[in-house]
PDB file of C-alpha atoms in Angstrom:
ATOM      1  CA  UNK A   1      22.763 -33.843  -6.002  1.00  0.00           C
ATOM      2  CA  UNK A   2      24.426 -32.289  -3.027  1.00  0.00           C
ATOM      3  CA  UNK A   3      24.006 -28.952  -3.453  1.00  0.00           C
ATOM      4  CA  UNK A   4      20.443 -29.014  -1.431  1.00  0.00           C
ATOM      5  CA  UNK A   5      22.981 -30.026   1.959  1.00  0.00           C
ATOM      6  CA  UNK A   6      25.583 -27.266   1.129  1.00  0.00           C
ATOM      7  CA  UNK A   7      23.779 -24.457   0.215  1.00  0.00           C
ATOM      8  CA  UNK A   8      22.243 -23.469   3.468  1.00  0.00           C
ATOM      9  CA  UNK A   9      25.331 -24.095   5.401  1.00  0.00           C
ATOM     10  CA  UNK A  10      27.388 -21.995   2.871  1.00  0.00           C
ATOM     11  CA  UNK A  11      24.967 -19.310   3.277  1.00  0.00           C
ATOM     12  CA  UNK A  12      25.447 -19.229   7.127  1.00  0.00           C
ATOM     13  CA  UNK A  13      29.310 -19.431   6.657  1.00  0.00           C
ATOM     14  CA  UNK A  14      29.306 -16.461   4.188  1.00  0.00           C
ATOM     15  CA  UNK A  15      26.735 -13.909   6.454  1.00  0.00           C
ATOM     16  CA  UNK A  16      29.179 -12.052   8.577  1.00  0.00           C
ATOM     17  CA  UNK A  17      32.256 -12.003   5.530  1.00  0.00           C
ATOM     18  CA  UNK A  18      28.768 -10.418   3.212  1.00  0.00           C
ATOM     19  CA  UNK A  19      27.827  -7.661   6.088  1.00  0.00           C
ATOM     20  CA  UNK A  20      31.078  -6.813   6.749  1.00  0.00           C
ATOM     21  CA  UNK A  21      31.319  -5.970   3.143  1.00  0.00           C
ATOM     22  CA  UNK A  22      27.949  -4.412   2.584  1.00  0.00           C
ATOM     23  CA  UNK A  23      29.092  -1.981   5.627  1.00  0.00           C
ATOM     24  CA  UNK A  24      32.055  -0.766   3.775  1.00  0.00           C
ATOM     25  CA  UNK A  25      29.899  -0.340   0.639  1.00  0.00           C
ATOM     26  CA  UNK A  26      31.434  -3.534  -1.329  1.00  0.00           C
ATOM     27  CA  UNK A  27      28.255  -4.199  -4.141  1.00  0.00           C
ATOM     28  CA  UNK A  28      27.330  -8.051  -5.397  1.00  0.00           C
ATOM     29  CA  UNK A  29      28.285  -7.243  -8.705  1.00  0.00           C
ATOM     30  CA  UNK A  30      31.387  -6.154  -8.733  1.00  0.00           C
ATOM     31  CA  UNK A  31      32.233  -9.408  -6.618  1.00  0.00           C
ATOM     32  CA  UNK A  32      30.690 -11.047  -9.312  1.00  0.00           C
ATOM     33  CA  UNK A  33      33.304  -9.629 -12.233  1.00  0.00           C
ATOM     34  CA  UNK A  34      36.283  -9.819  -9.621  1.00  0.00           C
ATOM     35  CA  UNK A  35      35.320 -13.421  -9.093  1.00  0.00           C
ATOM     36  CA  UNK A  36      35.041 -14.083 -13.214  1.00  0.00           C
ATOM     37  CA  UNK A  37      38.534 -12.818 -13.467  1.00  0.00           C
ATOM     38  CA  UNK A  38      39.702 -14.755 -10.874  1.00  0.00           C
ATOM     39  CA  UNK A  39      38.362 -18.075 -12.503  1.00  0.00           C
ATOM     40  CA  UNK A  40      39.938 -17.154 -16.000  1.00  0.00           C
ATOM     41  CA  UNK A  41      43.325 -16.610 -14.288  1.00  0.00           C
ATOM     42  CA  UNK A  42      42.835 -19.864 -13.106  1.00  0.00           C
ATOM     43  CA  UNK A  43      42.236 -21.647 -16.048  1.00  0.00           C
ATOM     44  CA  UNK A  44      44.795 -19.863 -17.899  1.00  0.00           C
ATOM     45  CA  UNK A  45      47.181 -21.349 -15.209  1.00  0.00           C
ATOM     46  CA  UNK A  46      46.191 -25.015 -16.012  1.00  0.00           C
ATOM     47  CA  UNK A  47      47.320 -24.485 -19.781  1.00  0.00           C
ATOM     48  CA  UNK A  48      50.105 -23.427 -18.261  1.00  0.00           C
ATOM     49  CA  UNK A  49      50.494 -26.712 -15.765  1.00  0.00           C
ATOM     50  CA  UNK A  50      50.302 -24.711 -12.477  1.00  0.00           C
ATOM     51  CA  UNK A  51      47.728 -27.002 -11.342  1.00  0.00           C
ATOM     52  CA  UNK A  52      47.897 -25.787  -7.585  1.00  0.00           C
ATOM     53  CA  UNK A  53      47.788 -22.413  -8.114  1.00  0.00           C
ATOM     54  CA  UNK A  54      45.128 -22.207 -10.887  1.00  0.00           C
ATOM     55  CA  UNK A  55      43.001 -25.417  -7.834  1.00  0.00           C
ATOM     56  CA  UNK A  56      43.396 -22.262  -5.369  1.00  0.00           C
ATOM     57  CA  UNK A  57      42.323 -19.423  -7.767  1.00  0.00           C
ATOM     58  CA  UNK A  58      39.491 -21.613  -8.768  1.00  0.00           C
ATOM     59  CA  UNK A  59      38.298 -22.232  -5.316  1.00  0.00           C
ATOM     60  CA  UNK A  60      38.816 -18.203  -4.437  1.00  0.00           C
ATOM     61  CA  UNK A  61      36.395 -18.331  -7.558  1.00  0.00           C
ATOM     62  CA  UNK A  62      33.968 -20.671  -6.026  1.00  0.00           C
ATOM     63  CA  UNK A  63      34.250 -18.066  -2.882  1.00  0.00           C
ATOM     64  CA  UNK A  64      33.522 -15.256  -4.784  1.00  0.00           C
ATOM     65  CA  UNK A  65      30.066 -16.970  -6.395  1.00  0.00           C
ATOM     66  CA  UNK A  66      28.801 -17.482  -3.128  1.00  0.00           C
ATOM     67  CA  UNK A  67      29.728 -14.156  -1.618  1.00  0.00           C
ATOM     68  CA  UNK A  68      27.803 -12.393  -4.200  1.00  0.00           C
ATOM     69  CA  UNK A  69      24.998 -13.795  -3.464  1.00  0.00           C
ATOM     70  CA  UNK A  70      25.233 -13.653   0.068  1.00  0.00           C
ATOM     71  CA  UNK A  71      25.647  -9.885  -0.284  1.00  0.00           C
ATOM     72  CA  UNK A  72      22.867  -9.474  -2.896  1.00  0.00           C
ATOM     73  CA  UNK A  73      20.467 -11.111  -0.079  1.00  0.00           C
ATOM     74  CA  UNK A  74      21.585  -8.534   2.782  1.00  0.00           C
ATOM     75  CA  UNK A  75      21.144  -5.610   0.336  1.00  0.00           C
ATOM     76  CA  UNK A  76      18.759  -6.131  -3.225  1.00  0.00           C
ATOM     77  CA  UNK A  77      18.944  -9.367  -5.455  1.00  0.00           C
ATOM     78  CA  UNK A  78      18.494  -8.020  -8.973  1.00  0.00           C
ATOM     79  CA  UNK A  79      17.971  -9.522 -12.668  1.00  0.00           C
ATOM     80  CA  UNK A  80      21.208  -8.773 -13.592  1.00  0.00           C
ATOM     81  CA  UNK A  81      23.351 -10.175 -10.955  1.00  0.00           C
ATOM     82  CA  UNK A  82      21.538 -13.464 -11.765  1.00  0.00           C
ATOM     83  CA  UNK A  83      22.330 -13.379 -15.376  1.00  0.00           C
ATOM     84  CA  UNK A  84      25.635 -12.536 -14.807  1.00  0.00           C
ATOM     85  CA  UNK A  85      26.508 -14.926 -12.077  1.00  0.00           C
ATOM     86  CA  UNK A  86      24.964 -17.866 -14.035  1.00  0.00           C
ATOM     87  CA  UNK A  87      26.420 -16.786 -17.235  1.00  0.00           C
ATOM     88  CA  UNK A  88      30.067 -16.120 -16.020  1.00  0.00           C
ATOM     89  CA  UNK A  89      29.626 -19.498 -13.866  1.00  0.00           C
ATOM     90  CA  UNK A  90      28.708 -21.626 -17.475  1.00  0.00           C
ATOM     91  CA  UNK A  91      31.747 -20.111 -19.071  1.00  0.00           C
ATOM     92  CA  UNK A  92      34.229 -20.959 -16.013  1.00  0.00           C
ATOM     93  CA  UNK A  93      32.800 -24.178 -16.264  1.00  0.00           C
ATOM     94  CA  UNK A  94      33.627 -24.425 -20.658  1.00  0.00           C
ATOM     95  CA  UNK A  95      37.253 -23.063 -19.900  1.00  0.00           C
ATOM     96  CA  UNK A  96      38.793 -25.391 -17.394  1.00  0.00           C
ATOM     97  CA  UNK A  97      38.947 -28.617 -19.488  1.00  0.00           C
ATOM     98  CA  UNK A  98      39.594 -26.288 -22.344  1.00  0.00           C
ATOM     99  CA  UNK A  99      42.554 -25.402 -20.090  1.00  0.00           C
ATOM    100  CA  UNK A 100      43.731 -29.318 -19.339  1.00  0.00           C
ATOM    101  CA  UNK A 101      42.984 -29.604 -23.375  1.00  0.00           C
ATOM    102  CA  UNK A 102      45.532 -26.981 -23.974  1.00  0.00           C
ATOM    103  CA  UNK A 103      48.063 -28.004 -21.551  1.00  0.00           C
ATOM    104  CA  UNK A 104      48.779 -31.488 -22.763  1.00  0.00           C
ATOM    105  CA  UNK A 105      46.664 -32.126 -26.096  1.00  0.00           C
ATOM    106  CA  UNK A 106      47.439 -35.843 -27.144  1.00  0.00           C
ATOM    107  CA  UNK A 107      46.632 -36.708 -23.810  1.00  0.00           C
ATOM    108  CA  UNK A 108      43.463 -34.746 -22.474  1.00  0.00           C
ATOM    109  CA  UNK A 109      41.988 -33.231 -25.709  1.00  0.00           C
ATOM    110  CA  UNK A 110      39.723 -35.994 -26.561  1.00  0.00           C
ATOM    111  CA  UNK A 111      38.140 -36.376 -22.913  1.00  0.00           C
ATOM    112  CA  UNK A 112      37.918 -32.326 -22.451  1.00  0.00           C
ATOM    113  CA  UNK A 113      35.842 -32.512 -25.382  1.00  0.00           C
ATOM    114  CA  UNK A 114      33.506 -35.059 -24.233  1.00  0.00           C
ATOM    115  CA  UNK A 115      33.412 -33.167 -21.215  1.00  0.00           C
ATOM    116  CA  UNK A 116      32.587 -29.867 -22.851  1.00  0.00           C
ATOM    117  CA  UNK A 117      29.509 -31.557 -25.017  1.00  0.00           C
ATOM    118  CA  UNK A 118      28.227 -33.187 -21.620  1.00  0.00           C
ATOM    119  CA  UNK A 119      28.160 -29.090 -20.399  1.00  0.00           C
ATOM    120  CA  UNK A 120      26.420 -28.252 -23.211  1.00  0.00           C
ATOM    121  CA  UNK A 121      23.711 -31.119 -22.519  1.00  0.00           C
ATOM    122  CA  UNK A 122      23.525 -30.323 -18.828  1.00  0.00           C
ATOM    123  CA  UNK A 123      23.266 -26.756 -19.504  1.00  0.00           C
ATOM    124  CA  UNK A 124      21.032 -26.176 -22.533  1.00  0.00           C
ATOM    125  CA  UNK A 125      18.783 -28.322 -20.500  1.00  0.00           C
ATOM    126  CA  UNK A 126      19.199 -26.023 -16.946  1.00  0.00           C
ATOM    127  CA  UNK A 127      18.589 -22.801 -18.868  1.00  0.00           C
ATOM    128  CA  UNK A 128      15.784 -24.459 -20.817  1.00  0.00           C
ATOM    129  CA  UNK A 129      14.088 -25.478 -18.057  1.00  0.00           C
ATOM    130  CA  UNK A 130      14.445 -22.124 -16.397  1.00  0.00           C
ATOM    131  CA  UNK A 131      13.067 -20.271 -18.918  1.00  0.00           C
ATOM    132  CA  UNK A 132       9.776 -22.271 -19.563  1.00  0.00           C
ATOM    133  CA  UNK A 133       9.487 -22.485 -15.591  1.00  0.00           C
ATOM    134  CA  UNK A 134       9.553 -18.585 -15.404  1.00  0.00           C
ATOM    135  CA  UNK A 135       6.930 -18.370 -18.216  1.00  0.00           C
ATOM    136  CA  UNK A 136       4.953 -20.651 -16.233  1.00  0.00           C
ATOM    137  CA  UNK A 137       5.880 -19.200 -12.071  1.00  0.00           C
ATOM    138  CA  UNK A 138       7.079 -22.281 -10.845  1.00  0.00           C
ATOM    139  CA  UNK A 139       9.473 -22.183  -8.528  1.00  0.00           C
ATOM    140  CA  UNK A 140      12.410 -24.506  -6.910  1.00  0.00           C
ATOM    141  CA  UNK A 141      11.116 -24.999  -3.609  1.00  0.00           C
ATOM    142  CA  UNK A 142      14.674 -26.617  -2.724  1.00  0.00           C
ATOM    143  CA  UNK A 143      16.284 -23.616  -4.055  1.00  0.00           C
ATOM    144  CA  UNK A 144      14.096 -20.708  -3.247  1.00  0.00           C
ATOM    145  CA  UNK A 145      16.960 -17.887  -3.030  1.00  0.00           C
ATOM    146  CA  UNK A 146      18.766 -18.521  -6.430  1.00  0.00           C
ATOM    147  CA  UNK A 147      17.771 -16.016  -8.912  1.00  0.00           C
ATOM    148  CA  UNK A 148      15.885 -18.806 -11.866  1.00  0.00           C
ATOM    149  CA  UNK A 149      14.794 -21.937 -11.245  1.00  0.00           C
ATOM    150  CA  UNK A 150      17.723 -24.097  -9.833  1.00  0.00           C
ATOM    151  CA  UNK A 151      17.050 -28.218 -11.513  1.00  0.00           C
ATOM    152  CA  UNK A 152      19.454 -30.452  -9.400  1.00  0.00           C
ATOM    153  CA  UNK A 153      20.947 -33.246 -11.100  1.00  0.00           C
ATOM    154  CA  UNK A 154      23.627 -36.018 -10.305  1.00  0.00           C
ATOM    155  CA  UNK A 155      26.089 -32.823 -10.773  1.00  0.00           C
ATOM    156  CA  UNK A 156      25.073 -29.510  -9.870  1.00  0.00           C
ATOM    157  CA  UNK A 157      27.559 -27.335  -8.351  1.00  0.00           C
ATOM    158  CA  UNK A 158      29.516 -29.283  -5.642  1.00  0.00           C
ATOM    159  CA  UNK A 159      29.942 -32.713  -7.784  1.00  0.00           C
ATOM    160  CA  UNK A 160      31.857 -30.095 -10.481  1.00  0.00           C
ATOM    161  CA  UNK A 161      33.719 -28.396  -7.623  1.00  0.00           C
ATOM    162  CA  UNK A 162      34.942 -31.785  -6.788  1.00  0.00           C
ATOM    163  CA  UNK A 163      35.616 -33.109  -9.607  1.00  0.00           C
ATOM    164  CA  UNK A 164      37.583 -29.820 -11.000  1.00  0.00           C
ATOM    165  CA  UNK A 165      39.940 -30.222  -7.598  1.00  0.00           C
ATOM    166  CA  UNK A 166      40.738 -33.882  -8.203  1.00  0.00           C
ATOM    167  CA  UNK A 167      42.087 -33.205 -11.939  1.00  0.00           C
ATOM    168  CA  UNK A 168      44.263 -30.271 -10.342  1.00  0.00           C
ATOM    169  CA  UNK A 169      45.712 -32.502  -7.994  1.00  0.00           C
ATOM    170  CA  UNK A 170      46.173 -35.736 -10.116  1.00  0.00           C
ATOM    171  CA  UNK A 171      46.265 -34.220 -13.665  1.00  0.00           C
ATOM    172  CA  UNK A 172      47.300 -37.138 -15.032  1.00  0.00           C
ATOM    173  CA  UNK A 173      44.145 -38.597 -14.766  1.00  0.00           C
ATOM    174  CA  UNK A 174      42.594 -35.915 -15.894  1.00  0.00           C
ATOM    175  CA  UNK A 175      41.000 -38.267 -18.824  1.00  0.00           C
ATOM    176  CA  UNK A 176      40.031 -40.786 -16.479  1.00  0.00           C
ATOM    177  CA  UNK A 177      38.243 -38.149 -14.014  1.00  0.00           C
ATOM    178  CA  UNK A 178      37.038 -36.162 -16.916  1.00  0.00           C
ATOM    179  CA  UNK A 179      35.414 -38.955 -18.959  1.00  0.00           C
ATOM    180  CA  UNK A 180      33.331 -40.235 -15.744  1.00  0.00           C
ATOM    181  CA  UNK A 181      32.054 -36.798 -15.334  1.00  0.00           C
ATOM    182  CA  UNK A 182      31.363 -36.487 -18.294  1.00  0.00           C
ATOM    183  CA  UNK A 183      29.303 -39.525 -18.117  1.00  0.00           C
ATOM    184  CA  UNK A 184      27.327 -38.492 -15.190  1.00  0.00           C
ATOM    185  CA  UNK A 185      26.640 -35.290 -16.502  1.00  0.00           C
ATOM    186  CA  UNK A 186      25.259 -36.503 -19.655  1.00  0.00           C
ATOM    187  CA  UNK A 187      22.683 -38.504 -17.245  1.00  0.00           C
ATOM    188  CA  UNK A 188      21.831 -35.408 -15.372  1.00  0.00           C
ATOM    189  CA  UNK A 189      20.834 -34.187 -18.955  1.00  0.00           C
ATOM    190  CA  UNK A 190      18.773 -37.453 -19.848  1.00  0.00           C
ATOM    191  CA  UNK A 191      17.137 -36.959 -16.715  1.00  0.00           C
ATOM    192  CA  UNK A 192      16.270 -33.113 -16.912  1.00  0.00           C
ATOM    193  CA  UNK A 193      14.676 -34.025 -20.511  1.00  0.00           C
ATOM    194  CA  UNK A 194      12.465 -36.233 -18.868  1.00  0.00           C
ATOM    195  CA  UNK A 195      11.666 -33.722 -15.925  1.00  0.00           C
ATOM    196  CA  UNK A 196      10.636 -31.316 -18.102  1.00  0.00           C
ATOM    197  CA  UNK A 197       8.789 -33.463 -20.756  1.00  0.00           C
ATOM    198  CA  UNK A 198       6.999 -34.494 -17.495  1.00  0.00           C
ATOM    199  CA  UNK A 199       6.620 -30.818 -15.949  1.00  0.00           C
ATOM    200  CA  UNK A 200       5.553 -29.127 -19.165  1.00  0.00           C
ATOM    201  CA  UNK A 201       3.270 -31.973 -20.579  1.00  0.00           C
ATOM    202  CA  UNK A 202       0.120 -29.926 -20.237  1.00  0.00           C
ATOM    203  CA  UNK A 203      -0.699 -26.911 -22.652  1.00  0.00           C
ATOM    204  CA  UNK A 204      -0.930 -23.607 -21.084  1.00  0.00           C
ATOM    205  CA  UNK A 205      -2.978 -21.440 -23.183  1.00  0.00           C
TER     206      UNK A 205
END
């Protein structure tokens, strides 16, 4: 929902960190797999209750994901930094309430796993709708520099940013925080269903 706002301004932040690194011969990718590390440092750290620390590492993560990208546009966006960006970013995504799961089961296990079904809702139905888009060349005019077709929701990328820093800095209600989420995220699935059963009605042949 807000990533349409943040997305061009993020770009424009990033520009001069990205050239200075493409001058000194720093490539998209391996930002990429230095930023995926990064992220499952982090969520190692929240089964280990160093909220802050794993909140800063995840946010150095968050960095890293737009950096890439920003480089990959100053020297050549390719298939595979897309897949692995979008791949790495789905499995960041599965491991930090696996992490709050881990730290303190009785409390957080149920509500990290309603959390991690709503994922799997909101993005079976992003790649899905990706995919058949592709097949078909239609593209996000709202997102025209990601690498597949971006489909927005109620949470796209800054909602979960959000809502990943306010169960770092109240864990306790990490239940509480995680079961809205969830909620909203399994209406951003209900939602891309009907976008697509609307978008792909007609038969191509």
């Amino acid at each position: 929902m807000l990533d349409r706002y943040f997305l061009e301004l993020q770009s424009r932040a990033l520009r001069p960190l990205a050239s200075r690194m493409v001058a000194v011969g720093v490539k998209a990718d391996a930002i990429t797999i230095v930023g995926f590390c990064i992220g499952v440092v982090s969520c190692a750290l929240i089964a280990r209750e160093h909220y802050v620390a794993a909140l800063a590492l995840f946010l150095l993560n968050r960095l890293c994901d737009g950096l890439d990208g920003a480089i990959a546009r100053q020297t050549r966006p390719t298939d595979r930094g897309a897949f692995l960006d979008i791949a790495f970013d789905f499995l960041i995504y599965g491991l930090f309430p696996l992490g709050f799961a881990l730290a303190r089961p009785d409390a957080n296990a149920v509500a990290a796993s309603f959390l991690l079904a709503s994922f799997m809702g909101t993005g079976s139905s992003f790649l899905a709708f990706a995919v058949i888009a592709a097949k078909r060349g239609i593209v996000a005019s709202e997102f025209p520099r990601k690498g597949i077709y971006y489909l927005g929701g109620l949470t796209e990328g800054a909602e979960t940013i959000l809502a990943f820093g306010l169960m770092c800095v109240w864990p306790d209600w990490f239940p509480v925080i995680a079961a809205i989420f969830a909620g909203l995220a399994l209406v951003t699935t209900v939602m891309r269903w009907a976008w697509g059963w609307r978008a792909f009605s007609e038969v191509v042949s």
